[in-house]
Each structure stands twice: as structure tokens, then as C-alpha cells.
Short mmCIF file of C-alpha atoms and ligand atoms in Angstrom, two decimals:
data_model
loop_
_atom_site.label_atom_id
_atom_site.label_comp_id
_atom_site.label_asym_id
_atom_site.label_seq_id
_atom_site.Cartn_x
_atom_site.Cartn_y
_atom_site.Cartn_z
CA UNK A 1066 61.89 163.39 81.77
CA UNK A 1067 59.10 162.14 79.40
CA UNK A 1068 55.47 162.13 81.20
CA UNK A 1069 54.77 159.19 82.29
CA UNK A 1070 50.63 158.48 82.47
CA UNK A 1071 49.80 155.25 84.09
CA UNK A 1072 46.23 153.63 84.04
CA UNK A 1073 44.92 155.14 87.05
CA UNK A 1074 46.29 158.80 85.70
CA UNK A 1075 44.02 158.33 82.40
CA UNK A 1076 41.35 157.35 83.87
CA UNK A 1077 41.21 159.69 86.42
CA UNK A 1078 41.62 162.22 83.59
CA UNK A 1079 38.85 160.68 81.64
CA UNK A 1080 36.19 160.97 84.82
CA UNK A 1081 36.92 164.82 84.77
CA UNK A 1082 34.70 164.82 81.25
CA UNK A 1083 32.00 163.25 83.52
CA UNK A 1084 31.47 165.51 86.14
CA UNK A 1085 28.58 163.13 87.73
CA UNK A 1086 30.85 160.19 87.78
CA UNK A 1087 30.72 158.53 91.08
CA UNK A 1088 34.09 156.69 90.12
CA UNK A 1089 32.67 153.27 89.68
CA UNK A 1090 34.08 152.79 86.11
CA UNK A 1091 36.95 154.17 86.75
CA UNK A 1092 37.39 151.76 89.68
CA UNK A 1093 35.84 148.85 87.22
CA UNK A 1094 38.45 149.50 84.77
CA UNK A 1095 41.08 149.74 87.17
CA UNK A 1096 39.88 145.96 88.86
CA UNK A 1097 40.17 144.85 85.63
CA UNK A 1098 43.74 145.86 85.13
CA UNK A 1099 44.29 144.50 88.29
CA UNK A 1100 43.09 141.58 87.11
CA UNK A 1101 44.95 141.24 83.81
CA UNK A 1102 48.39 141.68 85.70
CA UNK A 1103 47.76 138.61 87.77
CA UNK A 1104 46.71 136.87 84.45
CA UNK A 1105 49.93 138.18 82.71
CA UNK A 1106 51.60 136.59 85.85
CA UNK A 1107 50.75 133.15 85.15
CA UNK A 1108 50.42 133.52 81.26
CA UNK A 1109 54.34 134.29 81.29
CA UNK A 1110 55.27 131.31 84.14
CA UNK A 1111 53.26 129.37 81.82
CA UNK A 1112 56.15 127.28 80.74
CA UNK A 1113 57.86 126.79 84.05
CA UNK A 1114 55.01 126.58 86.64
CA UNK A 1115 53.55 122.96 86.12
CA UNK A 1116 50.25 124.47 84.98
CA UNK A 1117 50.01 123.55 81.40
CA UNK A 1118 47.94 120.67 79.88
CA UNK A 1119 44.28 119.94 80.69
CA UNK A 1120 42.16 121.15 83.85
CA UNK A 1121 39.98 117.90 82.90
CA UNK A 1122 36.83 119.99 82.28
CA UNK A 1123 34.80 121.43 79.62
CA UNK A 1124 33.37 124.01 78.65
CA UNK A 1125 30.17 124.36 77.48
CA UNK A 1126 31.07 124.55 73.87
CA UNK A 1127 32.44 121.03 74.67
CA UNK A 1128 35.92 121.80 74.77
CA UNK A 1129 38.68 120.75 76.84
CA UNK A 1130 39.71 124.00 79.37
CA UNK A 1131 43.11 124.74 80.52
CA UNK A 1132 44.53 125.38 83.41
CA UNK A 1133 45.17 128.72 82.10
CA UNK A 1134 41.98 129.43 80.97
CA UNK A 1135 40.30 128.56 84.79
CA UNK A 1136 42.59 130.62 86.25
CA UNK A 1137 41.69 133.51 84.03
CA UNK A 1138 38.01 133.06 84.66
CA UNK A 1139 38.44 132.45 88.17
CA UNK A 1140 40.66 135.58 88.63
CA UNK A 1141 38.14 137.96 86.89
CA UNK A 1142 34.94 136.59 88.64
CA UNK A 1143 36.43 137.10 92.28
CA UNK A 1144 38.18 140.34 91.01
CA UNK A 1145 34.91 141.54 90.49
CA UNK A 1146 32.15 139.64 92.60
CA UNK A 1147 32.38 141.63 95.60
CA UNK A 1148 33.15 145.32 94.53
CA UNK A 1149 29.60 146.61 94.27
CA UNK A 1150 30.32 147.79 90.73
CA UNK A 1151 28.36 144.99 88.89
CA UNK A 1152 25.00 143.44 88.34
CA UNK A 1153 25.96 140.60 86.55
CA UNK A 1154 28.32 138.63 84.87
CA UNK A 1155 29.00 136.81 81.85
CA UNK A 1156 31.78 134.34 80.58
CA UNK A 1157 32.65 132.26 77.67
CA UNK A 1158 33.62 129.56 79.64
CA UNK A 1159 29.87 129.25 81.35
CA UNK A 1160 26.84 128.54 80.10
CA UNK A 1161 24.58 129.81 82.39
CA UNK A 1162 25.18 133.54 83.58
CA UNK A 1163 27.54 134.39 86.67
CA UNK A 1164 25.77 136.24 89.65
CA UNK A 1165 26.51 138.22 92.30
CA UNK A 1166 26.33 136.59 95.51
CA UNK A 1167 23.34 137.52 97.77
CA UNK A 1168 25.76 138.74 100.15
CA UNK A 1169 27.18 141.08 97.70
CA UNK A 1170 25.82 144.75 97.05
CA UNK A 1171 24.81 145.18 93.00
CA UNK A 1172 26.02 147.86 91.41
CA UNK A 1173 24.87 149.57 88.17
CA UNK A 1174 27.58 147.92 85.48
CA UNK A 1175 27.13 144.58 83.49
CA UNK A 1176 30.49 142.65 81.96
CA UNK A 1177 31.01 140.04 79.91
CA UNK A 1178 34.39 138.39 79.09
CA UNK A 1179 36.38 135.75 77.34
CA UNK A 1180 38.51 135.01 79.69
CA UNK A 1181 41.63 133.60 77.69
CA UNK A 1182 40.72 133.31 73.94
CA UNK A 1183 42.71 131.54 71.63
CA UNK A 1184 43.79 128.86 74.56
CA UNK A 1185 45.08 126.40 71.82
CA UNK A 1186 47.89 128.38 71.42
CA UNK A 1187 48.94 128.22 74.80
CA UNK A 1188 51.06 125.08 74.90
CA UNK A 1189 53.24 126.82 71.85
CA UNK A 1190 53.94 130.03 73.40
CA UNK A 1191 51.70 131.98 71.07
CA UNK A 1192 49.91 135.41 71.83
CA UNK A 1193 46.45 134.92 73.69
CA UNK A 1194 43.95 137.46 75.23
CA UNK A 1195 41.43 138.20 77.68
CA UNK A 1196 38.60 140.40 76.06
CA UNK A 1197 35.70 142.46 77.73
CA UNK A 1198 32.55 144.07 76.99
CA UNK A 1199 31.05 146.80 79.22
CA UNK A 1200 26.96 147.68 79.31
CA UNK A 1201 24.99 149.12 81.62
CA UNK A 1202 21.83 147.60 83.96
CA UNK A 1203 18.85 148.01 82.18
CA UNK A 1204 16.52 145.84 84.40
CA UNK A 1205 14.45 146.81 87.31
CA UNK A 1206 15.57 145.33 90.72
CA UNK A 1207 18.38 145.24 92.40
CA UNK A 1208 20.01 142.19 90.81
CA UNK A 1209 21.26 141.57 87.61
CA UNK A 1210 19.09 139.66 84.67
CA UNK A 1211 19.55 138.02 81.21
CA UNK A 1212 18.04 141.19 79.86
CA UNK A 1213 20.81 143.16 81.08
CA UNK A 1214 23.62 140.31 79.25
CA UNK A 1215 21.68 140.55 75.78
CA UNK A 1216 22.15 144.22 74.93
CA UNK A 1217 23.18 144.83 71.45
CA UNK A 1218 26.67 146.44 70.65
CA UNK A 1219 25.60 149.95 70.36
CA UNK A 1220 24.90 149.94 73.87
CA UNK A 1221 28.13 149.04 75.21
CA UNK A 1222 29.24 151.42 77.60
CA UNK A 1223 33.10 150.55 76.83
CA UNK A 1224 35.05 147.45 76.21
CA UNK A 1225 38.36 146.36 75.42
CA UNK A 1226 41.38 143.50 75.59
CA UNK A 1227 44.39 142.20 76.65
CA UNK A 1228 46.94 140.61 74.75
CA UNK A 1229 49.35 138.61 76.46
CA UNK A 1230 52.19 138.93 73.83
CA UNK A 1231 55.40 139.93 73.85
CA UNK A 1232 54.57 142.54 76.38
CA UNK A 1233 51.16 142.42 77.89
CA UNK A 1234 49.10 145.61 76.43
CA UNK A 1235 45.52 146.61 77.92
CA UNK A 1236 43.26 148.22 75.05
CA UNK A 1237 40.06 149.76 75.86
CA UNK A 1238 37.76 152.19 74.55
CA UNK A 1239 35.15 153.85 76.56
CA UNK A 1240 33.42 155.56 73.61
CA UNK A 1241 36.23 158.77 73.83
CA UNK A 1242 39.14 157.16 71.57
CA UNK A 1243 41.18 153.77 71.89
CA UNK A 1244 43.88 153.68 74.04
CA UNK A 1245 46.80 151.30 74.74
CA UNK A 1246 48.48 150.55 77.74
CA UNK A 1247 51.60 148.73 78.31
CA UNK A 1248 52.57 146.71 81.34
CA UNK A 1249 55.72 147.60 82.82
CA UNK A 1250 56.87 144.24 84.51
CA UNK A 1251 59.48 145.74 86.82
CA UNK A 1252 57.04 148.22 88.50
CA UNK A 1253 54.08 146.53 87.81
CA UNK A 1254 52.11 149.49 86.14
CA UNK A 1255 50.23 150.06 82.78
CA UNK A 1256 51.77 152.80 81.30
CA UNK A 1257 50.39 154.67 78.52
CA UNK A 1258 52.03 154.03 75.46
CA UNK A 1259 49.16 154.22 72.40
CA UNK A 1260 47.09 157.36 72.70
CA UNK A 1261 44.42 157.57 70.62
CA UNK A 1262 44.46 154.73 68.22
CA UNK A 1263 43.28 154.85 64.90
CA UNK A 1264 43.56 152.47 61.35
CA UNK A 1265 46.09 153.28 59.67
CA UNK A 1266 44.08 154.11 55.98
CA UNK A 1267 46.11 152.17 53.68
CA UNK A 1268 45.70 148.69 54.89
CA UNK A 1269 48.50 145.94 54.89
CA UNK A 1270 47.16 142.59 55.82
CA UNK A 1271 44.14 140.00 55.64
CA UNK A 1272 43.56 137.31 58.08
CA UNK A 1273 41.23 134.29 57.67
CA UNK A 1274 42.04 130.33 58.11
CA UNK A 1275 42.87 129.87 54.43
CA UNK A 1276 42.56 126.09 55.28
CA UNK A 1277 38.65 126.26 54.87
CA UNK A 1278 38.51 127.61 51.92
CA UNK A 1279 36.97 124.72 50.16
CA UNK A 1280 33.70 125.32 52.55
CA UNK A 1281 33.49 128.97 51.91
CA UNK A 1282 30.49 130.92 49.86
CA UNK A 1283 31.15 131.84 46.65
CA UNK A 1284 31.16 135.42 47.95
CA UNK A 1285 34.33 135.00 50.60
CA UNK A 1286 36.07 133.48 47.51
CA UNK A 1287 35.65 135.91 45.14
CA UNK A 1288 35.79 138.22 47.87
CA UNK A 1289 39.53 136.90 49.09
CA UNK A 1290 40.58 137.03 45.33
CA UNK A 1291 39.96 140.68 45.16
CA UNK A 1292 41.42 141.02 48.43
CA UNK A 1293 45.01 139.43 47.08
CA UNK A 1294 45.02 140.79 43.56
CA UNK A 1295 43.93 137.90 41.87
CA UNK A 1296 40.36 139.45 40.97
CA UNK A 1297 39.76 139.52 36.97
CA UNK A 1298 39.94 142.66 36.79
CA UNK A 1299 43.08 143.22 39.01
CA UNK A 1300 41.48 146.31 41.15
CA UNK A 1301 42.01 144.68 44.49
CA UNK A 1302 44.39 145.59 46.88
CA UNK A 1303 46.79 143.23 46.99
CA UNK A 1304 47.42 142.43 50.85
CA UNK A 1305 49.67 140.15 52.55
CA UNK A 1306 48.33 137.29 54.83
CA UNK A 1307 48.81 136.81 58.01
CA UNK A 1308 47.20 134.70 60.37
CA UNK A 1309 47.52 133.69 64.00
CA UNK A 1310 44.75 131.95 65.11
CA UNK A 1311 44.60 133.70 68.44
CA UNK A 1312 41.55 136.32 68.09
CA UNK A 1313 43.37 139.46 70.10
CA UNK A 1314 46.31 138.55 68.38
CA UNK A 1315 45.11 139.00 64.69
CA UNK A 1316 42.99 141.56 65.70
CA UNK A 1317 45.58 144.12 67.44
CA UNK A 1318 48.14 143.40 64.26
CA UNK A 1319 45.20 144.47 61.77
CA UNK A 1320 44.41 147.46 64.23
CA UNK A 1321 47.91 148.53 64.14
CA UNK A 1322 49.14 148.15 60.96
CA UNK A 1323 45.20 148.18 58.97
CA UNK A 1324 43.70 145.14 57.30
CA UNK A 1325 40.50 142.88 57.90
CA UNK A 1326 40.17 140.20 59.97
CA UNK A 1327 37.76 137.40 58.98
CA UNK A 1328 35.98 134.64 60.66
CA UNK A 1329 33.23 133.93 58.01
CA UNK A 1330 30.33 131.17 57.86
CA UNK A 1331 31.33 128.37 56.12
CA UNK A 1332 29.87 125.04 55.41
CA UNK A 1333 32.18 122.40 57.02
CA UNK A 1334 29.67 121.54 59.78
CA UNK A 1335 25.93 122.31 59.07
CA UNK A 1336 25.38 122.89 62.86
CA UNK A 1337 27.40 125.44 62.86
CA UNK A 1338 26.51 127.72 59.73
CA UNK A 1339 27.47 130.86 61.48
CA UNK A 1340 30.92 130.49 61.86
CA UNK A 1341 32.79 130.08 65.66
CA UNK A 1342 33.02 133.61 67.16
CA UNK A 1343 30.93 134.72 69.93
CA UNK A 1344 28.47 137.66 69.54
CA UNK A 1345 28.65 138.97 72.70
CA UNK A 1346 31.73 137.99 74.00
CA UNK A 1347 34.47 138.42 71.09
CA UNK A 1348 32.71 139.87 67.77
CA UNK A 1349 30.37 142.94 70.12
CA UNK A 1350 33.44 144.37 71.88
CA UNK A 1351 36.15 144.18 69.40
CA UNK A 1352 33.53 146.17 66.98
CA UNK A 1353 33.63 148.53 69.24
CA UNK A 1354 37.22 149.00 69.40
CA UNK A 1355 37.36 149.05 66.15
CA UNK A 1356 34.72 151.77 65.44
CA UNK A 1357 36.09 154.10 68.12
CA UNK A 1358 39.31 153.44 65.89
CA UNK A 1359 37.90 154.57 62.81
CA UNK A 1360 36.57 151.13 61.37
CA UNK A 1361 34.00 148.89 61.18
CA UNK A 1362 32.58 145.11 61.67
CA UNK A 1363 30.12 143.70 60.21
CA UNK A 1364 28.71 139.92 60.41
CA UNK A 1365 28.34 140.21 56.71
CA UNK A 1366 25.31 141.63 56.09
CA UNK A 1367 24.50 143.94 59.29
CA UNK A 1368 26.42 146.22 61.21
CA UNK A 1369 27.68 144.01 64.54
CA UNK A 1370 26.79 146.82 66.63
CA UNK A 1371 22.94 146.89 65.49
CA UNK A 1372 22.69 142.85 66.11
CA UNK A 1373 20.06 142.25 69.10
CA UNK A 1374 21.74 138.74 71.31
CA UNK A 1375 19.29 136.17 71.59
CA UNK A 1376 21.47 133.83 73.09
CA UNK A 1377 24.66 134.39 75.28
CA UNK A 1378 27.04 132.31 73.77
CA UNK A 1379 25.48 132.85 69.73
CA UNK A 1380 28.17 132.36 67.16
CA UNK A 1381 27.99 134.62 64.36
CA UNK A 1382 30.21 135.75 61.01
CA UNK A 1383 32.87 138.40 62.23
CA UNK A 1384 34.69 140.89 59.42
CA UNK A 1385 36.40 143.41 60.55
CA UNK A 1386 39.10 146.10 59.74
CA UNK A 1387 39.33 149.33 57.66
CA UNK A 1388 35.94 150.17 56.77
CA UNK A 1389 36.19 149.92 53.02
CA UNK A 1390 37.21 146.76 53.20
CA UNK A 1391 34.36 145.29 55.45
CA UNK A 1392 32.14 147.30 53.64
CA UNK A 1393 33.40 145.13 50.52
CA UNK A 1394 32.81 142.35 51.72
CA UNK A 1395 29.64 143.18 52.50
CA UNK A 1396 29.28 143.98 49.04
CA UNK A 1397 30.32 140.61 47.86
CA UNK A 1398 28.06 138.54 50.25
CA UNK A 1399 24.87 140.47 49.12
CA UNK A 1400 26.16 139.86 45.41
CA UNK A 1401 27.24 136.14 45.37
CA UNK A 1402 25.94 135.07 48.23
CA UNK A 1403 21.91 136.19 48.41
CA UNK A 1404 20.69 132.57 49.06
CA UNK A 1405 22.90 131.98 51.98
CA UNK A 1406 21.51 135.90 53.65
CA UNK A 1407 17.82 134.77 52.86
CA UNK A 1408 18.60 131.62 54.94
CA UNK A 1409 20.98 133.57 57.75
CA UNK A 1410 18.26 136.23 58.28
CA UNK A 1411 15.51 133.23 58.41
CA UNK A 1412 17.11 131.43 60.94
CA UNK A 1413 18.07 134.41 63.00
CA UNK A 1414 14.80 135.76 63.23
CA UNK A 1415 13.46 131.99 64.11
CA UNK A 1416 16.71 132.10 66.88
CA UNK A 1417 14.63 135.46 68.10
CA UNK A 1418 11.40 134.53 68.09
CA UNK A 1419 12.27 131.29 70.08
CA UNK A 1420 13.84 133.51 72.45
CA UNK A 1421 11.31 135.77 73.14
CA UNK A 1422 9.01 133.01 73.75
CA UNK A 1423 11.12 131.31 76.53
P1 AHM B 1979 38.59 129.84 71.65
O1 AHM B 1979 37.59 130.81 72.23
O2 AHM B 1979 38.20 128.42 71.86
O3 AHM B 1979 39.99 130.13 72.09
O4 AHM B 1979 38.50 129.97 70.06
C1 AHM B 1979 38.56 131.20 69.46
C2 AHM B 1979 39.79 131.26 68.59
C3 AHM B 1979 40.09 132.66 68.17
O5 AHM B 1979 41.06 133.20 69.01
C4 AHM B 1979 40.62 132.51 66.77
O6 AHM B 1979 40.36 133.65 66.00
C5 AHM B 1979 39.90 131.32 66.27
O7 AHM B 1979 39.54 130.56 67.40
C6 AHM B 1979 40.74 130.46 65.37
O8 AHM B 1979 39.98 129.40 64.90
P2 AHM B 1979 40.50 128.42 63.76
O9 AHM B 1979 41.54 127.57 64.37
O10 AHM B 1979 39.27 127.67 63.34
O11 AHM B 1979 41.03 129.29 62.64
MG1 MG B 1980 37.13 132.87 72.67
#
């Protein structure tokens, strides 16, 4: 009979390497499993239980929630309020941060999460994912503060997804490999079933909304015409596109099979010249996947992982994929694009400052 590891198994296995562990991320992972079956529950009823269409609120990037998505972020913050495990919280779908309750003990672990990215795509029965980001209190006292939410990437003490797909898969790293778990509907375990991840090295896709391309930078054009072959010198690669639209989606596809994911700056609104992702809830964790995998992100001109938060829900470029490729693009932004990083940097260290001050 093959050996079957479930969640609980590996991470048991992984606390042996810590031999102070008291357990609490092990049992913080595990919650969050917990958590992501319940999700996967209701994500797959989705078309049967009358729980599509609008919840009637929004969010505070002004956008209408789903059902789906308050049940996610609902789920997660009671999965998690009362365990002792965590300081503080953090969601997408909140503006201000999520706090213990006073009648809660605090425990030493920070997360932030997305609850149910790429909710669009719900209504059409398209891949969408929970993602998480892991850090560690770095305040005094006993409760959680913003300080402890705006750690940069580096710091992350694991993080990971869930992609509710065709199967529902739990990826996490915890700085010791990626690792891929696959939920097992009739006995309602993870089971391991992607040791050790890495990018492939010979990548096979690109994915960016070719739709904007008439607001891109001169560098993500020539940049994407390199990318397909169609660069005057004909060196590039010559990938395929594909494109989902659903974050985890795109991003587990590129993971497996190698590629880059994009989600540049463009110019179609000038309120928003840093693209849509979210620092610290989508672009910060799925860097660190993808590191731990053998790649890289980048926001175009720094390393994601070295970008200091000054805000909790800051939007900011995302590439990321096989590290030659990012490291490309990177290449092309500084080359085409140097007005556009004199202004970026600018405004981000404004952003900062103003921060600091508050
Ligand atoms: P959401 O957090 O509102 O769900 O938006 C994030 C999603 C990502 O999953 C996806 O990569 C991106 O939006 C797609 O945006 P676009 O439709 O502009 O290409
Ligand atoms: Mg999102």
C-alpha cells in the first residue's frame, strides 16, 4: 500500500526539525486547513445552495462582496479568534485590522489573508483561492499592533494558498520547501500529493490581461514581445498565454508547469498607477512560495520580499515566475521605463514618510 501522509502527519514531521516548537504552528496550520475544508464545502455547493449573487456590501476597495467571499472571511476569523495562536489579524475584505477579542488569550503569530480572491469568477464556475501570509509578533504587549501587520516579506514566517479548483489543493511553504496537499472529499483529509515543489526550468506560459495593453509602459510591451517571440531580434522565448483572471489560479499553473505571471502598473486610471494586487495580502505570500520554489517576484524594480508595507491594503506591480524571466523584466523596466521608476520610487517613499508620520 502506498504511504499515505496527511496534513497533520507532515506537519508533525516538520516540528521534529524544531525541537523548541511548542506546536502552535503546527496547530495554526492545521486551523487553517480546517478552515479551507469548510470553505471548499460551500465553494463546491456554490451552484446549488442559493448562495450566489451579492451579500449587498462592500468592501473597502468599493466592491460588491459575495456571499462566498463573507463566508470565507467569516470562517477564517472565528477559525482563528479564539485559539490563542494569534495576535492579530488581517483581511482583504477589511479596512481596518481584525483583533482578538479581549476575552481571548494572544498568542505569538500574526496572519493575514485574502479570503476568496478572484470572486468574479465565482458565478462561472472558475478556480478561486483563499491565500495566507504568516509573520511573527514583533510588538511589545500582549496584543497585537499595526506594526506587527506591516512586516516586509522576508519576514514571513510561512504562507501559502488554496485553490478551490478541480480538486481543492492546500500549498504552503514554511521556509523548508513547498508542499501540496490534496483534499480527499470522501474522507475529508489533505493528503500529500506534491512534495517539494519546484519550477520546472524551462518555462511554458505567460499570464497578463492582454486587454490593457494599450495602457502599458513601453517596457511591459517590449518586454511581452520578447516574451512571445516577436522581439527584433527573435531571442525570446516564445511562450504560450494563458490567462485566468483568478490570482491562485494563474499562479499554481505557472508554478507547475513554469512561466511568469504579471500584474503590471499601467496607466488606465491615474489613481491607481500601481497596478491592483495587494502587497501584503496576495503579491508578499505568493513571493514566498515562489522563492522557496526556486523563483522569484519582483514589483518591477525591487525584490517583493525587501518591500517595507506602509499601508495594509497598498497595491503594487506583481511579476512573478522562473527567475530569469522576472529578472527580465526587471531588465526591461529599468531600460524603457526609467521615468515611470523615478516617479514609483518618489511616490513610495512620500507613501512612507506619510506613514511614519501618522
Ligand atoms: P479580487 O481580490 O477582487 O478578487 O481581485 C483580484 C483578482 C486576481 O485574482 C486576478 O489576478 C486579478 O484580479 C484579475 O484582474 P483583471 O480582471 O483586471 O485582469
Ligand atoms: Mg484578492
Amino acid at each position: 500500500m502506498p504511504k499515505v501522509i496527511t496534513i497533520e502527519r507532515h506537519l508533525l514531521e516538520q516540528q521534529r526539525h524544531f525541537p523548541q516548537a511548542t506546536g502552535a504552528f503546527t496547530n495554526l496550520m492545521y486551523d487553517i486547513a480546517l478552515a479551507a475544508k469548510l470553505i471548499a464545502r460551500e465553494t463546491t455547493r456554490a451552484g446549488l445552495a442559493d448562495i450566489l449573487g451579492m451579500a449587498g456590501a462592500t468592501n473597502t476597495h468599493g466592491e460588491e462582496q459575495q456571499k462566498l467571499d463573507v463566508y470565507a472571511d467569516q470562517t477564517i476569523y472565528r477559525m482563528m479568534d479564539h485559539t490563542g495562536r494569534l495576535c492579530i489579524m488581517a483581511s482583504e475584505e477589511h479596512a481596518e485590522p481584525l483583533h482578538i477579542p479581549d476575552h481571548y488569550p494572544c498568542g505569538s503569530y500574526v496572519l493575514l489573508y485574502d479570503p476568496l480572491d478572484g470572486s468574479s469568477n465565482i458565478d462561472y464556475n472558475v478556480s478561486i483561492g483563499t491565500i495566507f501570509s504568516i509573520h511573527r509578533k514583533i510588538s511589545e504587549g500582549e496584543r497585537g499592533t499595526m506594526a506587527d501587520l506591516l512586516q516586509p516579506g522576508y519576514r514571513q514566517v510561512a504562507a501559502g494558498y488554496v485553490i478551490f479548483g478541480s480538486s481543492t489543493m492546500l500549498v504552503y511553504s514554511a521556509g523548508r520547501g513547498v508542499h501540496g496537499f490534496t483534499l480527499d472529499p470522501s474522507i475529508g483529509e489533505f493528503l500529500l500529493s506534491h512534495p517539494d515543489i519546484r519550477v520546472p526550468d524551462k518555462p511554458k506560459y505567460y499570464s497578463v490581461n492582454q486587454g490593457y495593453e494599450r495602457y502599458w509602459s513601453e517596457g511591459i510591451r517590449r518586454y511581452v514581445e520578447w516574451l512571445t517571440g516577436r522581439d527584433p531580434e527573435g531571442t525570446g522565448p516564445g511562450l504560450s498565454l494563458r490567462y485566468i483572471g483568478s490570482l491562485v489560479a494563474d499562479f499554481h499553473r505557472n508554478l507547475m508547469t513554469g512561466g511568469i505571471f504579471m500584474y503590471p502598473a499601467d496607466r488606465r486610471d491615474p489613481a491607481k498607477p500601481h497596478g491592483k494586487l495587494r502587497l501584503t495580502y496576495e503579491c508578499a505570500p505568493l513571493a514566498f512560495i515562489a522563492e522557496q520554489a526556486g523563483g522569484y517576484a519582483s514589483d518591477g524594480v525591487n525584490p517583493i520580499r525587501s518591500i517595507q508595507p506602509h499601508d495594509l491594503h497598498q497595491r503594487i506591480p506583481f511579476f512573478v515566475g522562473n527567475r530569469e524571466l522576472v529578472e527580465r523584466v526587471e531588465e526591461y523596466i529599468r531600460r524603457y521605463d526609467a521615468d515611470w521608476v523615478e516617479q514609483y520610487r518618489e511616490q513610495t517613499r512620500l507613501a512612507q514618510d506619510e506613514a511614519v508620520s501618522v
